[in-house]
Amino acid sequence: LWLRKTFSINSLPEHPTLFLRHTGPISIWVNEQLVYSSENNLIEYTKENIKKENLKIGKNIIAVVFENKAAYSYVDIGIIDKIKSNGQD
């Protein structure tokens, strides 16, 4: 499965983070830069930091390659600004 989404941002997040879960192998690119790759299943949501330089003000593109190897499958991805408080995630 191939996914591609264009999105716009008005300001760069301080701590850009992928918020995701998936079944099966997956690779994720932001503006043509590989930011995440895994061969494992993620049943629970997880947060993966990405570099601030991977994003730009204005138009951005996220692209995903996802391999369905199970009878059921899902992929859910977002980019958030992770806020740290008292040194904890």
GROMACS .gro file of C-alpha atoms in nm:
model
   89
    1LEU     CA    1   0.000   0.000   0.000
    2TRP     CA    2   0.133   0.343  -0.092
    3LEU     CA    3   0.003   0.658   0.075
    4ARG     CA    4   0.089   1.020   0.000
    5LYS     CA    5  -0.054   1.329   0.168
    6THR     CA    6   0.025   1.697   0.124
    7PHE     CA    7  -0.018   1.918   0.430
    8SER     CA    8   0.071   2.274   0.523
    9ILE     CA    9   0.207   2.421   0.843
   10ASN     CA   10   0.236   2.786   0.947
   11SER     CA   11   0.519   2.738   1.199
   12LEU     CA   12   0.771   2.465   1.273
   13PRO     CA   13   0.703   2.250   1.579
   14GLU     CA   14   0.970   2.257   1.850
   15HIS     CA   15   0.969   1.877   1.890
   16PRO     CA   16   0.822   1.718   1.573
   17THR     CA   17   0.715   1.364   1.648
   18LEU     CA   18   0.549   1.085   1.455
   19PHE     CA   19   0.252   0.944   1.643
   20LEU     CA   20   0.175   0.606   1.493
   21ARG     CA   21   0.076   0.243   1.505
   22HIS     CA   22   0.075  -0.018   1.232
   23THR     CA   23   0.075  -0.386   1.147
   24GLY     CA   24   0.351  -0.507   0.919
   25PRO     CA   25   0.659  -0.353   0.757
   26ILE     CA   26   0.643   0.021   0.696
   27SER     CA   27   0.860   0.310   0.576
   28ILE     CA   28   0.769   0.677   0.615
   29TRP     CA   29   0.919   0.976   0.435
   30VAL     CA   30   0.864   1.345   0.503
   31ASN     CA   31   0.968   1.574   0.219
   32GLU     CA   32   1.168   1.293   0.056
   33GLN     CA   33   1.364   1.215   0.377
   34LEU     CA   34   1.322   0.872   0.535
   35VAL     CA   35   1.210   0.942   0.893
   36TYR     CA   36   1.091   0.599   1.009
   37SER     CA   37   1.121   0.237   0.905
   38SER     CA   38   1.018  -0.082   1.085
   39GLU     CA   39   0.960  -0.450   1.011
   40ASN     CA   40   0.761  -0.500   1.332
   41ASN     CA   41   0.398  -0.461   1.434
   42LEU     CA   42   0.308  -0.173   1.664
   43ILE     CA   43  -0.016  -0.269   1.835
   44GLU     CA   44  -0.002   0.028   2.073
   45TYR     CA   45   0.055   0.387   1.962
   46THR     CA   46   0.413   0.507   1.987
   47LYS     CA   47   0.598   0.834   1.941
   48GLU     CA   48   0.910   0.861   1.725
   49ASN     CA   49   1.106   1.186   1.713
   50ILE     CA   50   1.187   1.331   1.374
   51LYS     CA   51   1.430   1.609   1.288
   52LYS     CA   52   1.291   1.960   1.276
   53GLU     CA   53   1.481   2.004   0.948
   54ASN     CA   54   1.254   1.743   0.784
   55LEU     CA   55   0.967   1.993   0.791
   56LYS     CA   56   0.929   2.334   0.633
   57ILE     CA   57   0.687   2.620   0.667
   58GLY     CA   58   0.422   2.588   0.398
   59LYS     CA   59   0.361   2.277   0.189
   60ASN     CA   60   0.498   1.941   0.312
   61ILE     CA   61   0.453   1.584   0.187
   62ILE     CA   62   0.432   1.265   0.389
   63ALA     CA   63   0.468   0.937   0.197
   64VAL     CA   64   0.419   0.585   0.332
   65VAL     CA   65   0.495   0.238   0.201
   66PHE     CA   66   0.312  -0.026   0.401
   67GLU     CA   67   0.314  -0.403   0.346
   68ASN     CA   68   0.006  -0.597   0.447
   69LYS     CA   69   0.124  -0.937   0.569
   70ALA     CA   70  -0.167  -1.023   0.799
   71ALA     CA   71  -0.532  -1.115   0.759
   72TYR     CA   72  -0.608  -0.779   0.917
   73SER     CA   73  -0.401  -0.464   0.884
   74TYR     CA   74  -0.401  -0.099   0.977
   75VAL     CA   75  -0.181   0.206   0.967
   76ASP     CA   76  -0.244   0.531   1.153
   77ILE     CA   77   0.009   0.814   1.134
   78GLY     CA   78   0.020   1.174   1.248
   79ILE     CA   79   0.282   1.438   1.316
   80ILE     CA   80   0.254   1.614   1.650
   81ASP     CA   81   0.460   1.859   1.852
   82LYS     CA   82   0.566   1.653   2.153
   83ILE     CA   83   0.575   1.864   2.468
   84LYS     CA   84   0.805   1.753   2.749
   85SER     CA   85   0.723   1.833   3.109
   86ASN     CA   86   0.957   1.771   3.403
   87GLY     CA   87   1.191   1.570   3.179
   88GLN     CA   88   0.928   1.308   3.095
   89ASP     CA   89   0.768   1.222   2.762
   0.00000   0.00000   0.00000
